Amino acid sequence: MVTRRRILTRLGMVGGLGATLGAMQALGLAGIAEAQDMSGMTPTLGRGRHVIILGAGIAGLTSAYELEQAGFLVTLLEARKRVGGRAWTVRNGDTIEMNGEETQTAKFSDGVYFNAGPARIPSFHQGLLGYARKFGVPLEVEVNSSRSAYIMADDGSKIRMRTAINDMRGRIAELLAKAIRKGALDAELSAVDREKLLPFIKAYGDLGEDGAFAGTERSGFGTAPGAGVAFATASTAMPIDQLLANQRLPMTLFEDNLYMQATMFEPVGGMDRIHAAMDNALRRPALRGAEVTRIRQRSGDVEVVYRDPASGAVETVVADYLICTIPFPVLAKIDTNLSAKLKTTIANVQYDYSNKVAFESPRFWEREQIYGGISFVGGPTTLIWYPSAGLHSERGMILGCYSSGPTAAEFQKRSIAEQIAFSRGVVDKLHPGHGADLVNGLAVNWHKIPYSLGPWPDWNAGSANGRQEGHIDTAAFRLLQAPEGRIYFASAALSQTPGWQEGGIQSARAQVLALARRVSAEALVSPARRRAV
Ligand SMILES: Cc1cc2nc3c(=O)[nH]c(=O)nc-3n(C[C@H](O)[C@H](O)[C@H](O)COP(=O)(O)OP(=O)(O)OC[C@H]3O[C@@H](n4cnc5c(N)ncnc54)[C@H](O)[C@@H]3O)c2cc1C
């Protein structure tokens, strides 16, 4: 019997990887995500081929690892002294250097660290979680939301998340029940559906038999249950006008955003643990302190010049192909012989702004029953994020600011001292008296970070619908998906999720597969060339 697997094996032998993948899709064996399954690449596919990869962030590391698995010789060049790129964990003694700012040095107690870039991994980011599993990187749950955290209004008044969520639900359910009972929705709902909906709404909002909302224990206790006959009472229901007066009320839905839904993860000890493990797994780990200054594509190869920023030593490397993962604002300033059209495209990619301010502190928030999660405060600092790691230990890292977009663009104009003082003030407003607990503040403004110059591109900047995740389709974005000659571009920036590491993996795998298809095709056309290399 000719099985589908046999057909694929034969196709793979005669038609190379591209034929196999194309056929897999035609046979319904691979969706787009599965088409990124790299197991279709044989370990000898890249034999005799050399690829230079620029940048050892997640896209560069993924490219390097997958190409090595397929037998390519890989040279991975990284400007910094560390791998991980934007996945940057700041530990005691590390320095933060930003263009135009004084160097900051982290002073953290044992076990305290600060993920200045990515800090959470959604359950559905199986590429990244898969590498963590493959390379034995221990994960812990990142508690991304806590019902004990707060939403704070502009006037400083605050509501616990559990109260805001459940009282608002109760109020909406009550209104809906009233509307149904009055017949206001008779045109929209059949009698049968009305009959079914009413009991659901009652359960949904925890309404009384009369359909009224009189408070719910879901929102917290008025009186907590105690010993013996110390009965519990529900908290008093908040009037709807008071709920609506809190400008942060929509943030109660934050945890329903698919990217933010439980269960979320973090590597134990810092986000960069995954990147360090990937680098360790490479036959030829990243060459650190290798800042690329010049790229020249020629008819038969690609030449890259790089320098060690510490010693000034300059080296040159030549290879068959190149995968560039350098962020576009940085690449725009590098001397290349890319086409004029591509250079202009690269120079015009706009990057967003994003800031984080971190402090070390005794864990006062845990005495308010906040274990991880986020309080939303609005304003220039947007939120306060509590640590998931080291619960009940003496001290921890609290994030006093994480903002992006225009708010962040304005905030980063302040001096570092002002950013830290402002963030401390907001923490003190939400947790009175505790601003003074915060020590050793650090501010990271991603637009000023060398070798990054921004947190992620803002592809849809200026468009009516600024929404970007999953909805990027500009001419520049499409142009950069394709190689120019021997030069390929991979990066989270070239995925539908530029603000997530998973996007970097997807983009890298897509480019590695494109390169693998090309190499397979070339080997078919001129097998002698392959043997000769
Ligand atoms: C504040 C912030 C919060 C984030 N939160 C999350 C999160 O919670 N979860 C998540 O999954 N993602 C998050 N992200 C997004 C995630 O960090 C990025 O999408 C991802 O790390 C980008 O990977 P990359 O490999 O495309 O780019 P990078 O990580 O930027 O890698 C590019 C590499 O190129 C190197 N390079 C630059 N110039 C040169 C040169 N001249 N020569 C040699 N090398 C050079 C850089 O040093 C860097 O290592 C966040 C990002 C930021 C900034």
Coordinates of C-alpha atoms and ligand atoms in Angstrom, one line a residue:
M1 CA 0.0 0.0 0.0
V2 CA 1.3 3.5 -0.8
T3 CA 0.9 5.4 2.4
R4 CA 0.9 9.2 2.6
R5 CA 4.1 8.9 4.5
R6 CA 5.7 7.0 1.7
I7 CA 4.6 9.5 -0.9
L8 CA 6.2 12.2 1.2
T9 CA 9.4 10.3 1.7
R10 CA 9.7 9.8 -2.1
L11 CA 8.9 13.5 -2.8
G12 CA 11.5 14.5 -0.2
M13 CA 14.1 12.4 -2.0
V14 CA 13.4 13.8 -5.5
G15 CA 12.0 17.2 -4.9
G16 CA 13.7 18.4 -1.8
L17 CA 12.2 20.0 1.2
G18 CA 10.0 22.5 -0.6
A19 CA 8.2 19.7 -2.4
T20 CA 7.7 17.8 0.8
L21 CA 6.3 20.8 2.6
G22 CA 4.1 21.7 -0.3
A23 CA 2.8 18.2 -0.5
M24 CA 2.2 18.1 3.2
Q25 CA 0.0 21.1 3.0
A26 CA -1.8 19.7 -0.1
L27 CA -2.4 16.4 1.8
G28 CA -3.8 18.3 4.7
L29 CA -1.0 17.2 7.0
A30 CA 0.4 20.6 7.8
G31 CA -1.3 23.9 8.8
I32 CA 0.8 27.0 8.6
A33 CA 2.1 26.5 12.1
E34 CA 3.0 22.9 11.5
A35 CA 4.6 23.8 8.2
Q36 CA 7.2 25.4 10.6
D37 CA 7.9 21.9 12.0
M38 CA 11.6 21.7 11.2
S39 CA 11.7 17.9 11.3
G40 CA 11.3 17.9 7.5
M41 CA 14.9 19.2 7.2
T42 CA 17.5 16.3 7.0
P43 CA 20.7 16.6 9.0
T44 CA 22.8 16.8 5.8
L45 CA 20.7 19.3 3.9
G46 CA 23.1 22.2 4.5
R47 CA 26.3 20.3 4.2
G48 CA 29.0 22.5 2.7
R49 CA 27.0 25.7 3.1
H50 CA 27.9 28.5 5.4
V51 CA 25.4 31.0 6.8
I52 CA 26.2 34.1 8.7
I53 CA 23.5 35.2 11.2
L54 CA 23.5 38.7 12.5
G55 CA 22.1 39.1 16.1
A56 CA 21.7 36.5 18.9
G57 CA 18.2 37.4 20.0
I58 CA 15.5 34.8 19.8
A59 CA 15.3 35.1 16.0
G60 CA 19.1 34.7 15.6
L61 CA 19.4 31.8 18.0
T62 CA 16.4 30.0 16.5
S63 CA 17.9 30.4 13.0
A64 CA 21.3 29.2 14.2
Y65 CA 20.0 26.2 16.0
E66 CA 17.7 25.0 13.3
L67 CA 20.3 25.6 10.5
E68 CA 22.9 23.7 12.5
Q69 CA 20.5 20.8 13.0
A70 CA 20.2 20.7 9.2
G71 CA 24.0 20.5 8.7
F72 CA 24.8 24.1 7.8
L73 CA 28.0 25.8 9.1
V74 CA 26.8 28.8 11.1
T75 CA 28.6 31.9 12.2
L76 CA 26.4 33.9 14.7
L77 CA 27.6 37.4 15.3
E78 CA 26.3 39.4 18.4
A79 CA 27.3 42.9 19.2
R80 CA 26.6 42.7 22.9
K81 CA 28.5 40.7 25.5
R82 CA 25.4 38.7 26.2
V83 CA 22.9 36.8 24.0
G84 CA 19.1 37.2 24.2
G85 CA 18.8 40.7 22.6
R86 CA 15.6 42.3 23.9
A87 CA 15.2 39.3 26.3
W88 CA 17.3 41.0 28.9
T89 CA 17.4 40.1 32.5
V90 CA 19.2 42.6 34.7
R91 CA 20.9 41.2 37.8
N92 CA 23.0 42.7 40.6
G93 CA 26.0 44.5 39.2
D94 CA 24.7 44.7 35.6
T95 CA 24.8 48.1 33.9
I96 CA 22.1 49.8 31.9
E97 CA 23.5 52.0 29.2
M98 CA 21.2 54.2 27.2
N99 CA 22.0 56.8 24.5
G100 CA 22.3 60.2 26.1
E101 CA 21.9 59.0 29.7
E102 CA 24.3 58.2 32.6
T103 CA 25.0 54.5 33.1
Q104 CA 22.9 52.9 35.8
T105 CA 24.2 50.0 37.8
A106 CA 21.8 47.4 39.3
K107 CA 22.0 46.9 43.0
F108 CA 19.8 44.0 43.8
S109 CA 19.8 41.5 46.7
D110 CA 20.3 37.8 46.1
G111 CA 17.6 36.3 43.9
V112 CA 16.2 39.6 42.9
Y113 CA 16.3 40.3 39.1
F114 CA 14.5 42.5 36.6
N115 CA 13.2 41.4 33.2
A116 CA 13.7 44.7 31.4
G117 CA 12.2 43.3 28.2
P118 CA 10.0 40.2 27.9
A119 CA 8.6 38.8 31.2
R120 CA 5.8 36.5 30.4
I121 CA 5.0 33.6 28.0
P122 CA 1.5 32.7 27.0
S123 CA 0.5 29.0 27.0
F124 CA 0.0 29.0 23.3
H125 CA 3.5 30.2 22.5
Q126 CA 4.5 26.6 21.9
G127 CA 7.6 27.5 19.9
L128 CA 9.3 29.2 22.8
L129 CA 7.9 26.8 25.4
G130 CA 9.1 24.0 23.2
Y131 CA 12.7 25.3 23.2
A132 CA 12.5 25.7 27.0
R133 CA 11.4 22.1 27.3
K134 CA 14.0 20.8 24.8
F135 CA 16.9 22.6 26.5
G136 CA 15.7 21.8 30.1
V137 CA 15.0 25.3 31.2
P138 CA 12.8 25.2 34.3
L139 CA 9.6 27.3 34.1
E140 CA 7.4 28.7 36.8
V141 CA 3.9 30.2 36.6
E142 CA 3.9 33.9 35.9
V143 CA 0.9 35.2 37.8
N144 CA -0.2 37.7 35.3
S145 CA -3.4 38.8 37.0
S146 CA -4.5 38.9 40.6
R147 CA -8.1 39.6 41.8
S148 CA -6.5 41.2 44.9
A149 CA -4.7 43.9 42.8
Y150 CA -6.3 47.2 42.1
I151 CA -7.6 49.6 39.5
M152 CA -6.8 53.1 40.5
A153 CA -8.8 56.1 39.3
D154 CA -7.3 59.5 38.4
D155 CA -8.4 60.9 41.8
G156 CA -6.4 58.1 43.5
S157 CA -9.4 56.1 44.7
K158 CA -9.0 52.4 44.1
I159 CA -11.1 49.3 43.7
R160 CA -9.9 45.8 44.2
M161 CA -9.9 43.9 40.9
R162 CA -12.4 41.2 42.3
T163 CA -14.8 43.9 43.3
A164 CA -14.6 45.8 40.0
I165 CA -15.1 42.6 38.0
N166 CA -17.9 41.1 39.9
D167 CA -19.8 44.2 40.9
M168 CA -19.8 45.4 37.3
R169 CA -20.9 42.0 36.2
G170 CA -23.7 42.1 38.8
R171 CA -24.8 45.5 37.6
I172 CA -24.8 44.6 34.0
A173 CA -26.7 41.4 34.7
E174 CA -29.3 43.3 36.7
L175 CA -29.9 45.8 33.9
L176 CA -30.2 43.0 31.3
A177 CA -32.6 41.0 33.5
K178 CA -34.7 44.2 33.9
A179 CA -34.7 44.8 30.1
I180 CA -35.8 41.3 29.4
R181 CA -38.5 41.3 32.1
K182 CA -39.9 44.6 30.7
G183 CA -40.0 43.1 27.2
A184 CA -37.4 45.5 25.8
L185 CA -35.6 42.7 24.1
D186 CA -38.6 40.8 22.8
A187 CA -37.8 41.6 19.2
E188 CA -34.2 40.3 19.7
L189 CA -34.9 37.1 21.7
S190 CA -37.4 34.3 21.2
A191 CA -39.6 33.4 24.2
V192 CA -37.7 30.2 24.6
D193 CA -34.3 32.0 24.7
R194 CA -35.6 34.6 27.1
E195 CA -36.7 31.7 29.4
K196 CA -33.2 30.2 29.2
L197 CA -31.3 33.4 29.5
L198 CA -32.9 34.7 32.7
P199 CA -31.5 31.9 34.9
F200 CA -28.1 32.2 33.2
I201 CA -28.0 35.9 33.9
K202 CA -29.0 35.3 37.5
A203 CA -26.0 33.0 37.9
Y204 CA -23.7 35.2 35.9
G205 CA -24.3 38.3 38.0
D206 CA -25.2 36.5 41.3
L207 CA -28.6 38.2 41.3
G208 CA -31.3 37.7 43.9
E209 CA -34.5 35.9 43.1
D210 CA -36.1 39.3 42.2
G211 CA -33.3 39.9 39.6
A212 CA -31.7 42.6 41.7
F213 CA -28.0 42.8 42.4
A214 CA -27.4 43.2 46.1
G215 CA -23.7 42.4 46.3
T216 CA -21.8 39.2 46.0
E217 CA -19.2 37.3 48.0
R218 CA -17.3 37.0 44.7
S219 CA -16.3 40.6 45.2
G220 CA -15.0 40.0 48.7
F221 CA -16.5 39.7 52.2
G222 CA -18.2 42.5 54.1
T223 CA -17.4 40.3 57.2
A224 CA -15.0 37.4 56.7
P225 CA -16.1 34.0 57.9
G226 CA -14.5 33.2 61.3
A227 CA -14.6 30.6 64.0
G228 CA -17.8 29.2 65.4
V229 CA -20.8 31.4 64.5
A230 CA -18.8 34.3 63.0
F231 CA -20.8 34.2 59.8
A232 CA -19.7 35.8 56.5
T233 CA -21.4 38.6 54.8
A234 CA -21.0 39.8 51.3
S235 CA -19.3 43.2 50.6
T236 CA -21.7 46.0 49.9
A237 CA -22.5 46.3 46.2
M238 CA -20.8 49.3 44.5
P239 CA -23.3 51.6 42.8
I240 CA -22.8 51.6 39.0
D241 CA -21.9 55.3 38.9
Q242 CA -19.0 54.7 41.3
L243 CA -17.7 51.8 39.2
L244 CA -18.0 53.8 36.0
A245 CA -16.2 56.7 37.6
N246 CA -13.0 54.7 37.7
Q247 CA -11.2 55.4 34.4
R248 CA -9.4 52.0 34.6
L249 CA -12.6 49.9 34.6
P250 CA -11.9 48.5 31.1
M251 CA -8.6 47.1 32.5
T252 CA -10.7 44.5 34.3
L253 CA -10.8 42.7 30.9
F254 CA -7.0 42.7 30.6
E255 CA -6.8 39.0 31.7
D256 CA -9.3 38.0 29.0
N257 CA -6.9 39.2 26.2
L258 CA -5.7 35.9 24.7
Y259 CA -2.1 37.0 25.0
M260 CA -2.6 37.6 28.7
Q261 CA -4.7 34.6 29.7
A262 CA -3.7 32.1 32.4
T263 CA -1.7 30.0 32.5
M264 CA 1.4 32.2 31.7
F265 CA 5.0 31.2 32.3
E266 CA 8.4 32.6 33.1
P267 CA 11.7 30.9 33.2
V268 CA 13.0 30.4 36.7
G269 CA 15.7 33.0 37.3
G270 CA 15.0 35.3 34.4
M271 CA 13.8 35.3 30.8
D272 CA 17.3 35.1 29.3
R273 CA 17.7 31.6 30.7
I274 CA 16.1 30.2 27.5
H275 CA 18.4 32.2 25.3
A276 CA 21.5 31.2 27.2
A277 CA 20.4 27.5 27.0
M278 CA 19.9 27.8 23.2
D279 CA 23.3 29.4 22.8
N280 CA 24.9 26.6 24.9
A281 CA 23.2 24.0 22.6
L282 CA 24.9 25.4 19.5
R283 CA 27.9 23.7 18.0
R284 CA 29.3 27.2 17.4
P285 CA 27.9 29.5 20.0
A286 CA 27.4 33.2 19.3
L287 CA 30.5 35.3 18.8
R288 CA 29.9 38.0 21.4
G289 CA 31.3 41.5 21.2
A290 CA 31.0 41.3 17.4
E291 CA 29.4 44.5 16.2
V292 CA 28.5 44.3 12.5
T293 CA 29.6 47.5 10.7
R294 CA 29.5 46.5 7.0
I295 CA 27.6 44.0 4.8
R296 CA 28.5 43.4 1.2
Q297 CA 26.6 41.0 -1.0
R298 CA 28.5 39.8 -4.1
S299 CA 27.5 37.5 -6.9
G300 CA 28.7 34.3 -5.2
D301 CA 28.9 35.2 -1.5
V302 CA 28.2 37.6 1.3
E303 CA 31.0 39.4 3.3
V304 CA 30.5 40.9 6.7
V305 CA 32.9 43.1 8.6
Y306 CA 32.5 43.3 12.4
R307 CA 34.4 44.9 15.2
D308 CA 34.9 44.3 18.9
P309 CA 33.5 47.5 20.6
A310 CA 35.9 46.9 23.6
S311 CA 39.2 46.4 21.7
G312 CA 38.3 47.9 18.4
A313 CA 39.7 44.8 16.6
V314 CA 38.1 44.3 13.2
E315 CA 37.4 40.9 11.5
T316 CA 35.8 39.8 8.2
V317 CA 33.8 36.7 7.5
V318 CA 32.5 35.4 4.2
A319 CA 29.6 32.9 3.7
D320 CA 27.1 31.7 1.2
Y321 CA 24.1 33.3 2.8
L322 CA 23.2 35.7 5.5
I323 CA 20.2 36.0 7.9
C324 CA 19.9 39.4 9.4
T325 CA 17.9 39.8 12.7
I326 CA 19.3 43.2 13.6
P327 CA 16.4 45.6 14.5
F328 CA 15.7 47.9 11.6
P329 CA 16.5 51.3 13.2
V330 CA 20.0 49.8 13.9
L331 CA 20.4 48.1 10.5
A332 CA 19.5 51.4 8.8
K333 CA 22.7 52.9 10.1
I334 CA 25.0 50.0 9.0
D335 CA 27.0 50.3 5.7
T336 CA 25.4 47.8 3.3
N337 CA 25.0 47.4 -0.4
L338 CA 21.3 46.5 -0.2
S339 CA 19.2 48.0 -3.0
A340 CA 18.1 51.6 -2.6
K341 CA 14.5 50.6 -2.3
L342 CA 15.3 48.2 0.5
K343 CA 17.4 50.7 2.3
T344 CA 14.6 53.3 2.2
T345 CA 12.1 50.7 3.4
I346 CA 14.3 49.7 6.3
A347 CA 15.0 53.3 7.3
N348 CA 11.3 54.1 7.3
V349 CA 10.2 51.3 9.7
Q350 CA 8.9 53.2 12.7
Y351 CA 9.6 51.7 16.1
D352 CA 7.4 52.2 19.2
Y353 CA 8.4 53.5 22.6
S354 CA 8.4 51.5 25.8
N355 CA 9.6 52.1 29.4
K356 CA 10.0 50.0 32.5
V357 CA 11.0 51.3 35.9
A358 CA 11.9 48.6 38.5
F359 CA 12.6 48.8 42.3
E360 CA 13.7 46.4 44.9
S361 CA 11.5 46.4 48.0
P362 CA 10.3 44.4 51.0
R363 CA 7.2 42.6 49.9
F364 CA 4.5 44.9 51.4
W365 CA 2.1 43.9 48.7
E366 CA 1.9 40.3 49.9
R367 CA 0.5 41.7 53.2
E368 CA -2.3 43.1 51.0
Q369 CA -2.9 39.5 49.6
I370 CA -1.3 40.5 46.3
Y371 CA 0.8 37.6 45.0
G372 CA 1.8 38.5 41.5
G373 CA -0.5 40.2 39.0
I374 CA -0.9 43.8 38.0
S375 CA -2.6 46.9 39.4
F376 CA -3.6 49.4 36.7
V377 CA -2.9 53.0 37.6
G378 CA -3.1 54.9 34.3
G379 CA -1.1 58.0 33.6
P380 CA 2.5 58.0 32.4
T381 CA 3.4 54.8 34.3
T382 CA 0.3 52.8 33.4
L383 CA 0.7 49.9 35.8
I384 CA 2.3 48.3 38.8
W385 CA 3.4 44.7 38.3
Y386 CA 4.1 42.5 41.3
P387 CA 6.6 39.6 41.1
S388 CA 5.6 35.9 40.7
A389 CA 9.0 34.6 41.7
G390 CA 10.1 34.1 45.3
L391 CA 6.8 34.4 47.0
H392 CA 7.1 35.0 50.7
S393 CA 10.8 35.7 50.5
E394 CA 12.0 38.8 52.2
R395 CA 12.5 41.1 49.2
G396 CA 11.3 41.3 45.6
M397 CA 11.3 43.3 42.4
I398 CA 8.3 45.5 41.8
L399 CA 7.7 47.2 38.5
G400 CA 6.6 50.8 39.1
C401 CA 6.1 51.6 35.4
Y402 CA 5.5 49.7 32.2
S403 CA 4.1 51.8 29.4
S404 CA 4.2 51.9 25.6
G405 CA 3.1 54.2 22.8
P406 CA 2.7 58.0 23.0
T407 CA 2.5 57.9 26.8
A408 CA 5.9 56.2 26.9
A409 CA 7.3 58.6 24.2
E410 CA 6.5 61.5 26.5
F411 CA 7.7 59.9 29.8
Q412 CA 11.1 59.0 28.4
K413 CA 11.8 62.7 27.9
R414 CA 12.1 63.1 31.6
S415 CA 15.4 62.6 33.3
I416 CA 16.1 59.1 34.8
A417 CA 15.9 60.5 38.3
E418 CA 12.4 62.1 37.5
Q419 CA 11.1 58.8 36.0
I420 CA 12.2 56.9 39.1
A421 CA 10.7 59.6 41.5
F422 CA 7.5 59.7 39.5
S423 CA 7.1 55.9 39.6
R424 CA 7.8 55.8 43.3
G425 CA 5.1 58.5 43.8
V426 CA 2.5 56.4 42.0
V427 CA 3.3 53.3 44.0
D428 CA 3.0 55.4 47.1
K429 CA -0.4 56.7 46.0
L430 CA -1.7 53.2 45.5
H431 CA 0.1 51.7 48.5
P432 CA 0.3 54.7 50.9
G433 CA 3.5 54.8 52.9
H434 CA 5.3 52.3 50.8
G435 CA 6.9 54.6 48.3
A436 CA 9.7 54.9 50.9
D437 CA 10.3 51.1 50.8
L438 CA 11.4 51.2 47.2
V439 CA 15.1 51.2 46.7
N440 CA 17.7 51.1 43.9
G441 CA 15.3 52.2 41.1
L442 CA 16.3 51.5 37.5
A443 CA 14.7 53.0 34.4
V444 CA 14.9 51.4 31.0
N445 CA 13.7 53.4 27.9
W446 CA 13.9 51.1 25.0
H447 CA 14.1 53.8 22.4
K448 CA 17.5 54.8 23.9
I449 CA 18.9 51.3 24.2
P450 CA 21.9 50.7 21.8
Y451 CA 21.5 47.8 19.4
S452 CA 17.7 47.9 19.9
L453 CA 16.5 51.5 19.5
G454 CA 12.9 50.6 20.3
P455 CA 10.8 47.8 21.8
W456 CA 9.1 46.7 18.5
P457 CA 8.0 48.3 15.3
D458 CA 4.7 50.1 15.1
W459 CA 3.7 48.9 11.6
N460 CA 0.2 50.3 11.7
A461 CA 1.3 53.8 13.0
G462 CA -1.0 56.5 12.0
S463 CA -3.6 54.1 10.6
A464 CA -7.2 54.4 11.7
N465 CA -7.0 51.0 13.3
G466 CA -3.8 51.0 15.3
R467 CA -4.3 47.3 16.3
Q468 CA -1.3 45.4 15.2
E469 CA -1.1 41.8 16.6
G470 CA -2.2 39.5 13.8
H471 CA -3.2 42.4 11.5
I472 CA 0.0 43.7 9.8
D473 CA 0.0 43.9 6.1
T474 CA 1.9 46.9 4.8
A475 CA 4.0 47.0 1.6
A476 CA 7.2 47.4 3.7
F477 CA 6.3 44.4 5.9
R478 CA 5.7 42.3 2.8
L479 CA 8.9 43.4 1.0
L480 CA 11.1 42.5 4.0
Q481 CA 9.7 39.0 4.1
A482 CA 11.5 38.1 0.9
P483 CA 15.3 37.8 0.6
E484 CA 17.3 40.2 -1.4
G485 CA 19.8 38.0 -3.2
R486 CA 21.6 36.0 -0.5
I487 CA 20.4 38.1 2.4
Y488 CA 17.3 37.1 4.4
F489 CA 15.6 39.0 7.2
A490 CA 14.2 37.4 10.3
S491 CA 12.9 39.0 13.4
A492 CA 9.9 39.3 15.7
A493 CA 9.3 42.5 13.7
L494 CA 8.6 40.4 10.6
S495 CA 5.9 38.3 12.3
Q496 CA 2.3 39.1 13.1
T497 CA 3.3 39.5 16.8
P498 CA 6.3 41.9 16.8
G499 CA 5.9 42.4 20.6
W500 CA 6.3 38.7 21.4
Q501 CA 9.3 36.4 21.3
E502 CA 7.2 33.7 19.6
G503 CA 7.1 36.0 16.6
G504 CA 10.8 35.9 16.4
I505 CA 10.8 32.1 16.4
Q506 CA 8.1 32.0 13.7
S507 CA 9.9 34.5 11.5
A508 CA 13.3 32.7 11.9
R509 CA 11.8 29.3 11.1
A510 CA 10.0 30.7 8.0
Q511 CA 13.3 32.2 6.7
V512 CA 15.3 29.0 7.6
L513 CA 12.7 26.9 5.7
A514 CA 12.9 29.3 2.7
L515 CA 16.7 29.0 2.7
A516 CA 16.5 25.3 3.0
R517 CA 14.1 25.1 0.0
R518 CA 16.5 27.2 -2.0
V519 CA 19.5 25.0 -1.0
S520 CA 17.5 21.9 -1.9
A521 CA 16.6 23.3 -5.3
E522 CA 20.2 24.4 -6.0
A523 CA 21.5 20.9 -5.1
L524 CA 19.0 19.4 -7.6
V525 CA 20.1 21.8 -10.4
S526 CA 23.9 21.5 -9.8
P527 CA 24.8 18.6 -7.4
A528 CA 28.4 19.1 -8.4
R529 CA 28.4 22.6 -6.9
R530 CA 27.3 21.1 -3.6
R531 CA 30.1 18.5 -3.6
A532 CA 32.6 21.1 -4.6
V533 CA 31.9 23.5 -1.7
Ligands
LIG1 C1 9.6 46.1 27.2 C2 9.4 44.8 26.4 C3 8.5 43.9 26.9 C4 8.3 42.7 26.2 N1 7.4 41.8 26.7 C5 7.4 40.5 26.1 C6 6.8 39.4 26.8 O1 6.4 39.6 28.0 N2 6.8 38.2 26.2 C7 7.4 38.0 25.0 O2 7.4 36.9 24.5 N3 7.9 39.1 24.3 C8 8.0 40.3 24.8 N4 8.6 41.3 24.2 C9 9.0 41.2 22.8 C10 10.3 40.4 22.7 O3 11.3 40.9 23.5 C11 10.8 40.6 21.2 O4 9.8 40.3 20.3 C12 11.9 39.6 20.9 O5 12.8 39.4 22.0 C13 12.7 40.1 19.6 O6 13.6 39.1 19.2 P1 14.5 39.3 17.9 O7 15.5 38.2 17.9 O8 13.6 39.6 16.8 O9 15.3 40.7 18.2 P2 16.4 41.1 19.3 O10 16.1 40.4 20.5 O11 16.4 42.6 19.3 O12 17.7 40.6 18.7 C14 18.5 41.3 17.8 C15 19.9 41.1 18.1 O13 20.8 41.8 17.2 C16 21.9 42.3 17.9 N5 22.5 43.4 17.2 C17 22.0 44.7 17.0 N6 22.9 45.4 16.3 C18 23.9 44.6 16.0 C19 25.1 44.7 15.2 N7 25.4 45.9 14.7 N8 25.9 43.7 15.1 C20 25.6 42.5 15.7 N9 24.5 42.3 16.4 C21 23.7 43.3 16.6 C22 21.2 42.8 19.2 O14 22.2 43.0 20.2 C23 20.3 41.6 19.5 O15 20.9 40.6 20.3 C24 8.9 42.5 24.9 C25 9.8 43.5 24.4 C26 10.1 44.6 25.2 C27 11.1 45.6 24.7

